């Protein structure tokens, strides 16, 4: 059973799960046609409108992803309960690939109704959760064919071959927690993540946490052009929560004041501020605990109290008070000068020149670290690479992914059918292959003139109508390349002048129409 999750704008809560439409229909429609009953498929319906920015729903991206994850896990649970021996496949594109990546994490983490051994394959296109610099099969660098489905020989999937290409150097634009999650290693070899270089969804700059910050904030926002006030309120809420989740760890971990005063104050960040913001902007990052928040407040409050105390001790001396009293009687404006001088002395006491120099140096170091952490945002090469990111994101039905030049959509379709045949025990060319004489749809050898024996009754032939958008010819799959089998289908359709086979069908020619029996017209 294959569950497919479409990309942004290609699904909706009321979408028909059985209708081949959207980008992933280019994978599954040819596959289910070629599989000949060995598999089934369904498209997961969900809000895919990116907060109302496009058609498909008005739910913010992050909520729509979690909704699709819940729907997919629910379907898997129901199917596994009804058919315990079912093997599952997951296919995702763009936002849908983010969904399937999280579903994989949940399966491996024991949060789903099935274990990793029941997951036959996971194939993603433009995956926002793609690990940084990952090969086509993450966790299996250099591998060009999928691993067998657990419990199968892998005879068919071994014939599915991808071309070895240079890995896109970046990683997915999803929150850091999803990109860095290593759960996929449990099915390494059965997880494919196709990424065209320059596709920002899966090849975001490695050194650009600010880009992930912007994406995370947008993913929590409603972007409805018909309700700008509502959209702004969701953006403001996301920013406010991000600020809180960033400020507390910065104060507790990065700001140091050994003597709880401004003189000993220093900034020693364990992470750059942009990296902290990128993590904090993930809506799944929890808010600081009450204890952490109180610790930060007390720390800042203590430093502030000590600063006020220093000012009071410097300014409110008996001599200063006497001078102010004398000046107030004779020249009230002189009070300003007296207080100004004393406040200046207090400032020097609070932050001595040595401390000022240190803070300036630390500020420069922090700025340098921020620039380095986001260096890919400022490279001309990066700007040129991503100038046509939208085109690259939709390239998976065009770019070459196999030695024969077939695109990733075809590669994945071949893989799905091959896995289905392996699960069904149809080990390419063996006696239980659907193209063989036994058990796979009848013996047609007599019709092609090779003299083979066959059944005494005619098989029932059926045809399948394809939608106008589908290819009009059967795709060529790797396991069909072996023409040594006596049941290999003819590659050339007979013409009106083609000779009628001269061999006799099983049971003789009685009862056959003249054009099949060879009788003269």
C-alpha positions as semicolon CSV with decimal commas, in nm:
position;residue;x (nm);y (nm);z (nm)
1;X;0,000;0,000;0,000
2;X;0,148;0,332;-0,108
3;X;0,040;0,659;0,052
4;X;0,133;0,974;-0,138
5;X;0,140;1,324;0,008
6;X;0,125;1,604;-0,248
7;X;0,302;1,938;-0,236
8;X;0,181;2,286;-0,147
9;X;-0,132;2,385;-0,339
10;X;-0,191;2,033;-0,475
11;X;-0,420;1,891;-0,208
12;X;-0,709;1,998;0,012
13;X;-0,911;1,845;0,298
14;X;-1,178;1,722;0,057
15;X;-0,946;1,593;-0,217
16;X;-1,033;1,251;-0,361
17;X;-0,775;1,002;-0,224
18;X;-0,816;0,772;-0,524
19;X;-0,785;1,033;-0,799
20;X;-0,455;1,046;-0,985
21;X;-0,391;1,420;-0,996
22;X;-0,115;1,661;-0,903
23;X;0,258;1,615;-0,936
24;X;0,275;1,270;-0,778
25;X;0,028;1,124;-1,027
26;X;0,327;1,113;-1,263
27;X;0,473;0,855;-1,026
28;X;0,172;0,653;-0,917
29;X;-0,055;0,637;-1,222
30;X;0,200;0,454;-1,441
31;X;0,304;0,244;-1,141
32;X;-0,041;0,116;-1,052
33;X;-0,108;0,042;-1,419
34;X;0,212;-0,162;-1,449
35;X;0,175;-0,335;-1,111
36;X;-0,134;-0,524;-1,235
37;X;-0,300;-0,559;-0,898
38;X;0,012;-0,609;-0,688
39;X;-0,030;-0,273;-0,513
40;X;-0,277;-0,003;-0,423
41;X;-0,231;0,368;-0,364
42;X;-0,407;0,663;-0,204
43;X;-0,334;1,035;-0,187
44;X;-0,352;1,186;0,162
45;X;-0,595;1,482;0,161
46;X;-0,489;1,777;0,377
47;X;-0,474;2,158;0,399
48;X;-0,191;2,239;0,160
49;X;-0,243;2,613;0,109
50;X;0,058;2,746;0,308
51;X;-0,157;2,963;0,530
52;X;-0,379;3,076;0,243
53;X;-0,096;3,190;0,017
54;X;-0,213;2,942;-0,248
55;X;-0,514;2,720;-0,306
56;X;-0,567;2,424;-0,077
57;X;-0,656;2,574;0,261
58;X;-0,583;2,858;0,502
59;X;-0,414;2,661;0,779
60;X;-0,053;2,771;0,845
61;X;0,215;2,546;0,698
62;X;0,329;2,397;1,028
63;X;-0,025;2,305;1,131
64;X;-0,103;2,158;0,790
65;X;0,209;1,941;0,804
66;X;0,114;1,807;1,147
67;X;-0,241;1,746;1,025
68;X;-0,115;1,545;0,727
69;X;0,120;1,349;0,954
70;X;-0,171;1,257;1,181
71;X;-0,387;1,157;0,883
72;X;-0,112;0,938;0,734
73;X;-0,040;0,764;1,063
74;X;-0,413;0,704;1,113
75;X;-0,444;0,547;0,768
76;X;-0,142;0,324;0,834
77;X;-0,291;0,214;1,167
78;X;-0,628;0,126;1,011
79;X;-0,472;-0,058;0,716
80;X;-0,232;-0,253;0,937
81;X;-0,521;-0,357;1,163
82;X;-0,729;-0,475;0,868
83;X;-0,439;-0,639;0,678
84;X;-0,152;-0,719;0,917
85;X;0,077;-0,849;0,642
86;X;0,064;-0,528;0,439
87;X;0,389;-0,358;0,345
88;X;0,374;0,020;0,314
89;X;0,534;0,272;0,084
90;X;0,544;0,650;0,130
91;X;0,595;0,905;-0,146
92;X;0,613;1,280;-0,085
93;X;0,675;1,593;-0,286
94;X;0,774;1,931;-0,139
95;X;0,555;1,996;0,165
96;X;0,432;1,638;0,136
97;X;0,792;1,516;0,158
98;X;0,823;1,702;0,489
99;X;0,518;1,507;0,605
100;X;0,655;1,167;0,504
101;X;0,990;1,247;0,666
102;X;0,818;1,314;1,000
103;X;0,606;1,000;0,957
104;X;0,929;0,804;0,907
105;X;1,072;0,954;1,226
106;X;0,759;0,849;1,415
107;X;0,767;0,495;1,273
108;X;1,131;0,446;1,369
109;X;1,069;0,611;1,706
110;X;0,794;0,363;1,792
111;X;0,515;0,620;1,767
112;X;0,329;0,444;1,483
113;X;0,127;0,125;1,446
114;X;0,399;-0,042;1,238
115;X;0,771;-0,097;1,271
116;X;1,040;-0,002;1,023
117;X;1,038;-0,356;0,880
118;X;0,688;-0,294;0,743
119;X;0,803;0,014;0,552
120;X;0,897;-0,111;0,206
121;X;1,018;0,224;0,078
122;X;1,013;0,600;0,124
123;X;1,070;0,820;-0,181
124;X;1,080;1,198;-0,153
125;X;1,116;1,473;-0,411
126;X;1,226;1,822;-0,305
127;X;1,239;1,709;0,058
128;X;1,249;1,995;0,317
129;X;1,375;1,740;0,569
130;X;1,665;1,621;0,353
131;X;1,987;1,578;0,554
132;X;2,260;1,823;0,459
133;X;2,465;1,701;0,163
134;X;2,285;1,365;0,159
135;X;2,326;1,129;-0,138
136;X;2,030;0,995;-0,336
137;X;1,992;0,719;-0,077
138;X;2,069;0,902;0,251
139;X;2,295;0,695;0,469
140;X;2,416;0,490;0,172
141;X;2,663;0,709;-0,020
142;X;2,742;0,576;-0,367
143;X;2,448;0,335;-0,373
144;X;2,253;0,334;-0,700
145;X;1,993;0,060;-0,642
146;X;1,743;0,030;-0,356
147;X;1,781;-0,226;-0,080
148;X;1,537;-0,519;-0,083
149;X;1,209;-0,494;0,101
150;X;1,249;-0,685;0,430
151;X;1,150;-1,046;0,381
152;X;1,194;-1,045;0,002
153;X;1,469;-1,153;-0,235
154;X;1,503;-0,808;-0,389
155;X;1,531;-0,967;-0,734
156;X;1,325;-0,694;-0,899
157;X;1,439;-0,388;-0,706
158;X;1,799;-0,480;-0,782
159;X;1,720;-0,407;-1,148
160;X;1,615;-0,051;-1,065
161;X;1,929;0,154;-1,119
162;X;1,986;0,525;-1,063
163;X;2,269;0,731;-1,203
164;X;2,545;0,835;-0,964
165;X;2,545;1,215;-0,943
166;X;2,705;1,490;-0,735
167;X;2,505;1,546;-0,418
168;X;2,338;1,883;-0,367
169;X;2,556;2,037;-0,092
170;X;2,279;2,203;0,108
171;X;2,005;2,055;0,322
172;X;1,632;2,084;0,374
173;X;1,479;2,416;0,473
174;X;1,263;2,250;0,743
175;X;1,328;2,319;1,112
176;X;1,669;2,204;1,231
177;X;1,521;1,921;1,437
178;X;1,372;1,756;1,129
179;X;1,680;1,796;0,911
180;X;1,921;1,666;1,174
181;X;1,701;1,374;1,284
182;X;1,889;1,054;1,199
183;X;1,594;0,814;1,223
184;X;1,618;0,755;0,848
185;X;1,929;0,545;0,905
186;X;1,703;0,262;1,024
187;X;1,582;0,219;0,664
188;X;1,892;0,346;0,482
189;X;1,881;0,202;0,132
190;X;1,500;0,210;0,129
191;X;1,482;0,589;0,168
192;X;1,535;0,793;-0,148
193;X;1,558;1,172;-0,141
194;X;1,590;1,328;-0,486
195;X;1,713;1,689;-0,480
196;X;1,797;1,908;-0,777
197;X;2,079;2,152;-0,692
198;X;1,930;2,497;-0,649
199;X;1,596;2,374;-0,512
200;X;1,566;2,578;-0,193
201;X;1,327;2,327;-0,037
202;X;1,595;2,057;-0,013
203;X;1,920;2,240;-0,100
204;X;1,903;2,544;0,126
205;X;2,243;2,704;0,202
206;X;2,426;2,514;0,471
207;X;2,543;2,834;0,643
208;X;2,223;3,036;0,657
209;X;2,024;2,995;0,981
210;X;1,854;3,329;0,910
211;X;1,694;3,172;0,601
212;X;1,552;2,895;0,818
213;X;1,430;3,156;1,068
214;X;1,232;3,336;0,797
215;X;1,090;3,006;0,669
216;X;0,985;2,894;1,017
217;X;0,808;3,223;1,090
218;X;0,629;3,209;0,754
219;X;0,530;2,849;0,824
220;X;0,345;2,953;1,141
221;X;0,164;3,242;0,976
222;X;-0,162;3,280;0,793
223;X;-0,083;3,450;0,463
224;X;-0,435;3,532;0,352
225;X;-0,441;3,834;0,116
226;X;-0,809;3,883;0,202
227;X;-0,731;3,927;0,572
228;X;-0,407;4,127;0,610
229;X;-0,479;4,217;0,975
230;X;-0,529;3,853;1,066
231;X;-0,214;3,759;0,877
232;X;-0,010;4,023;1,061
233;X;-0,140;3,903;1,397
234;X;-0,021;3,546;1,334
235;X;0,320;3,674;1,223
236;X;0,345;3,891;1,536
237;X;0,251;3,596;1,757
238;X;0,517;3,377;1,596
239;X;0,779;3,649;1,638
240;X;0,685;3,708;2,003
241;X;0,714;3,340;2,092
242;X;1,045;3,318;1,907
243;X;1,179;3,617;2,100
244;X;1,085;3,463;2,435
245;X;1,233;3,124;2,346
246;X;1,555;3,298;2,236
247;X;1,599;3,555;2,514
248;X;1,589;3,316;2,811
249;X;1,872;3,083;2,695
250;X;2,078;3,382;2,579
251;X;2,059;3,538;2,926
252;X;2,113;3,211;3,112
253;X;2,386;3,064;2,893
254;X;2,553;3,338;2,688
255;X;2,553;3,643;2,916
256;X;2,808;3,610;3,194
257;X;2,845;3,835;3,502
258;X;3,054;3,664;3,766
259;X;3,003;3,946;4,018
260;X;2,645;4,025;3,911
261;X;2,738;4,374;3,797
262;X;2,800;4,556;3,471
263;X;3,174;4,570;3,533
264;X;3,203;4,190;3,512
265;X;2,948;4,159;3,232
266;X;3,053;3,966;2,922
267;X;2,889;3,801;2,622
268;X;3,021;3,452;2,548
269;X;2,770;3,286;2,313
270;X;2,761;2,908;2,292
271;X;2,567;2,947;1,966
272;X;2,530;3,243;1,735
273;X;2,217;3,446;1,787
274;X;2,085;3,352;1,442
275;X;2,131;2,983;1,521
276;X;1,938;3,028;1,845
277;X;1,665;3,213;1,658
278;X;1,644;2,937;1,396
279;X;1,590;2,675;1,667
280;X;1,353;2,893;1,869
281;X;1,139;2,971;1,563
282;X;1,046;2,604;1,530
283;X;0,696;2,596;1,681
284;X;0,774;2,257;1,834
285;X;1,056;2,406;2,040
286;X;0,906;2,429;2,390
287;X;0,880;2,754;2,579
288;X;1,134;2,797;2,860
289;X;1,041;2,637;3,188
290;X;0,924;2,856;3,475
291;X;1,251;2,788;3,655
292;X;1,461;2,895;3,353
293;X;1,252;3,206;3,301
294;X;1,282;3,305;3,670
295;X;1,656;3,243;3,658
296;X;1,691;3,481;3,364
297;X;1,474;3,746;3,529
298;X;1,666;3,722;3,858
299;X;1,999;3,742;3,675
300;X;1,902;4,055;3,485
301;X;1,730;4,201;3,791
302;X;2,034;4,146;4,012
303;X;2,265;4,315;3,762
304;X;2,019;4,602;3,730
305;X;1,978;4,638;4,106
306;X;2,354;4,646;4,157
307;X;2,384;4,907;3,884
308;X;2,125;5,129;4,054
309;X;2,298;5,073;4,386
310;X;2,630;5,187;4,238
311;X;2,470;5,501;4,094
312;X;2,306;5,589;4,425
313;X;2,626;5,530;4,619
314;X;2,819;5,754;4,380
315;X;2,565;6,032;4,347
316;X;2,392;6,046;4,686
317;X;2,695;6,129;4,900
318;X;2,679;6,385;5,184
319;X;2,906;6,618;4,987
320;X;2,688;6,601;4,676
321;X;2,372;6,660;4,876
322;X;2,527;6,966;5,045
323;X;2,647;7,105;4,712
324;X;2,301;7,062;4,559
325;X;2,139;7,236;4,856
326;X;2,378;7,531;4,836
327;X;2,340;7,562;4,458
328;X;1,962;7,540;4,480
329;X;1,949;7,849;4,694
330;X;2,178;8,064;4,481
331;X;2,175;7,911;4,128
332;X;1,923;7,630;4,057
333;X;2,074;7,558;3,712
334;X;2,401;7,464;3,878
335;X;2,229;7,151;4,011
336;X;2,230;7,007;3,657
337;X;2,606;7,042;3,633
338;X;2,664;6,885;3,973
339;X;2,441;6,584;3,898
340;X;2,588;6,544;3,549
341;X;2,940;6,523;3,685
342;X;2,842;6,271;3,949
343;X;2,648;6,054;3,700
344;X;2,954;6,055;3,474
345;X;3,164;5,926;3,762
346;X;2,899;5,660;3,828
347;X;2,907;5,549;3,464
348;X;3,284;5,504;3,478
349;X;3,241;5,304;3,796
350;X;2,967;5,091;3,642
351;X;3,151;5,020;3,316
352;X;3,523;5,097;3,346
353;X;3,724;5,160;3,026
354;X;3,864;4,806;3,035
355;X;3,512;4,663;3,046
356;X;3,403;4,892;2,763
357;X;3,690;4,772;2,544
358;X;3,609;4,411;2,624
359;X;3,241;4,454;2,537
360;X;3,329;4,626;2,209
361;X;3,564;4,340;2,124
362;X;3,300;4,081;2,214
363;X;3,041;4,265;2,006
364;X;3,277;4,262;1,707
365;X;3,345;3,891;1,760
366;X;2,972;3,819;1,780
367;X;2,908;4,013;1,458
368;X;3,188;3,822;1,286
369;X;3,040;3,493;1,405
370;X;2,696;3,591;1,277
371;X;2,842;3,677;0,937
372;X;3,027;3,346;0,920
373;X;2,718;3,152;1,031
374;X;2,520;3,308;0,745
375;X;2,804;3,337;0,494
376;X;2,618;3,148;0,222
377;X;2,354;3,420;0,213
378;X;2,612;3,673;0,099
379;X;2,799;3,472;-0,164
380;X;2,742;3,570;-0,525
381;X;2,768;3,202;-0,621
382;X;2,478;3,124;-0,388
383;X;2,266;3,403;-0,532
384;X;2,327;3,276;-0,886
385;X;2,254;2,918;-0,780
386;X;1,911;3,004;-0,644
387;X;1,800;3,257;-0,903
388;X;1,558;3,004;-1,056
389;X;1,473;2,799;-0,748
390;X;1,106;2,762;-0,845
391;X;1,200;2,591;-1,171
392;X;1,439;2,356;-0,994
393;X;1,167;2,267;-0,744
394;X;0,944;2,145;-1,027
395;X;1,219;1,967;-1,222
396;X;1,173;1,612;-1,094
397;X;0,979;1,499;-1,399
398;X;1,248;1,635;-1,631
399;X;1,603;1,599;-1,496
400;X;1,793;1,277;-1,559
401;X;1,809;1,027;-1,275
402;X;1,889;0,696;-1,449
403;X;2,159;0,577;-1,691
404;X;1,898;0,593;-1,970
405;X;1,801;0,953;-1,890
406;X;1,470;0,885;-1,715
407;X;1,358;1,141;-1,451
408;X;1,316;1,077;-1,077
409;X;0,939;1,034;-1,117
410;X;1,000;0,737;-1,349
411;X;1,276;0,598;-1,127
412;X;1,047;0,598;-0,824
413;X;0,758;0,449;-1,021
414;X;0,983;0,165;-1,137
415;X;1,097;0,109;-0,779
416;X;0,741;0,092;-0,645
417;X;0,637;-0,167;-0,904
418;X;0,956;-0,368;-0,850
419;X;0,900;-0,371;-0,475
420;X;0,538;-0,480;-0,525
421;X;0,652;-0,770;-0,745
422;X;0,912;-0,876;-0,490
423;X;0,654;-0,867;-0,209
424;X;0,418;-1,077;-0,423
425;X;0,697;-1,328;-0,484
426;X;0,723;-1,254;-0,854
427;X;1,098;-1,268;-0,882
428;X;1,147;-1,144;-1,239
429;X;1,130;-1,426;-1,492
430;X;1,043;-1,702;-1,243
431;X;0,742;-1,926;-1,282
432;X;0,522;-1,700;-1,075
433;X;0,593;-1,389;-1,277
434;X;0,278;-1,226;-1,423
435;X;0,442;-1,244;-1,764
436;X;0,502;-1,618;-1,730
437;X;0,272;-1,891;-1,848
438;X;0,160;-2,004;-1,503
439;X;-0,027;-1,812;-1,244
440;X;0,010;-1,474;-1,403
441;X;-0,283;-1,417;-1,633
442;X;-0,289;-1,706;-1,880
443;X;-0,078;-1,870;-2,151
444;X;-0,065;-1,656;-2,467
445;X;0,232;-1,833;-2,630
446;X;0,015;-2,001;-2,893
447;X;-0,110;-1,660;-3,003
448;X;0,243;-1,538;-3,070
449;X;0,332;-1,847;-3,272
450;X;0,598;-2,016;-3,058
451;X;0,421;-2,350;-3,035
452;X;0,404;-2,358;-2,656
453;X;0,131;-2,554;-2,489
454;X;-0,138;-2,367;-2,306
455;X;-0,475;-2,369;-2,146
456;X;-0,772;-2,523;-2,326
457;X;-0,985;-2,216;-2,265
458;X;-0,944;-1,863;-2,388
459;X;-0,838;-1,609;-2,125
460;X;-1,059;-1,315;-2,047
461;X;-0,893;-0,999;-2,172
462;X;-0,969;-0,658;-2,021
463;X;-0,846;-0,311;-2,102
464;X;-0,784;-0,011;-1,883
465;X;-0,870;0,341;-1,994
466;X;-0,604;0,602;-1,922
467;X;-0,678;0,966;-1,848
468;X;-0,583;1,212;-2,125
469;X;-0,282;1,329;-1,922
470;X;-0,133;0,981;-1,894
471;X;0,105;0,819;-2,137
472;X;-0,067;0,609;-2,404
473;X;0,192;0,333;-2,404
474;X;0,294;0,091;-2,131
475;X;0,612;0,201;-1,955
476;X;0,915;-0,022;-1,997
477;X;1,020;-0,160;-1,660
478;X;1,359;-0,315;-1,583
479;X;1,227;-0,665;-1,520
480;X;1,061;-0,668;-1,866
481;X;1,395;-0,637;-2,044
482;X;1,458;-1,014;-2,030
483;X;1,309;-1,133;-2,358
484;X;1,437;-1,486;-2,312
485;X;1,115;-1,582;-2,138
486;X;0,870;-1,752;-2,378
487;X;0,601;-1,517;-2,252
488;X;0,785;-1,192;-2,327
489;X;0,540;-0,951;-2,490
490;X;0,587;-0,842;-2,846
491;X;0,727;-0,491;-2,886
492;X;0,563;-0,443;-3,229
493;X;0,189;-0,429;-3,268
494;X;0,061;-0,644;-3,562
495;X;-0,059;-0,457;-3,867
496;X;-0,354;-0,542;-4,087
497;X;-0,124;-0,732;-4,321
498;X;0,056;-0,929;-4,050
499;X;0,046;-1,309;-4,104
500;X;-0,188;-1,506;-3,883
501;X;-0,001;-1,747;-3,651
502;X;0,002;-2,095;-3,800
503;X;0,025;-2,286;-3,473
504;X;-0,285;-2,442;-3,332
505;X;-0,421;-2,306;-3,006
506;X;-0,496;-2,540;-2,718
507;X;-0,819;-2,725;-2,782
508;X;-0,809;-2,680;-3,159
509;X;-0,961;-2,410;-3,377
510;X;-1,324;-2,499;-3,337
511;X;-1,531;-2,218;-3,203
512;X;-1,275;-1,952;-3,289
513;X;-1,354;-1,661;-3,517
514;X;-1,221;-1,701;-3,874
515;X;-0,952;-1,434;-3,829
516;X;-0,805;-1,635;-3,538
517;X;-0,854;-1,984;-3,677
518;X;-0,675;-1,897;-4,000
519;X;-0,974;-1,971;-4,220
520;X;-0,986;-1,786;-4,548
521;X;-1,222;-1,491;-4,569
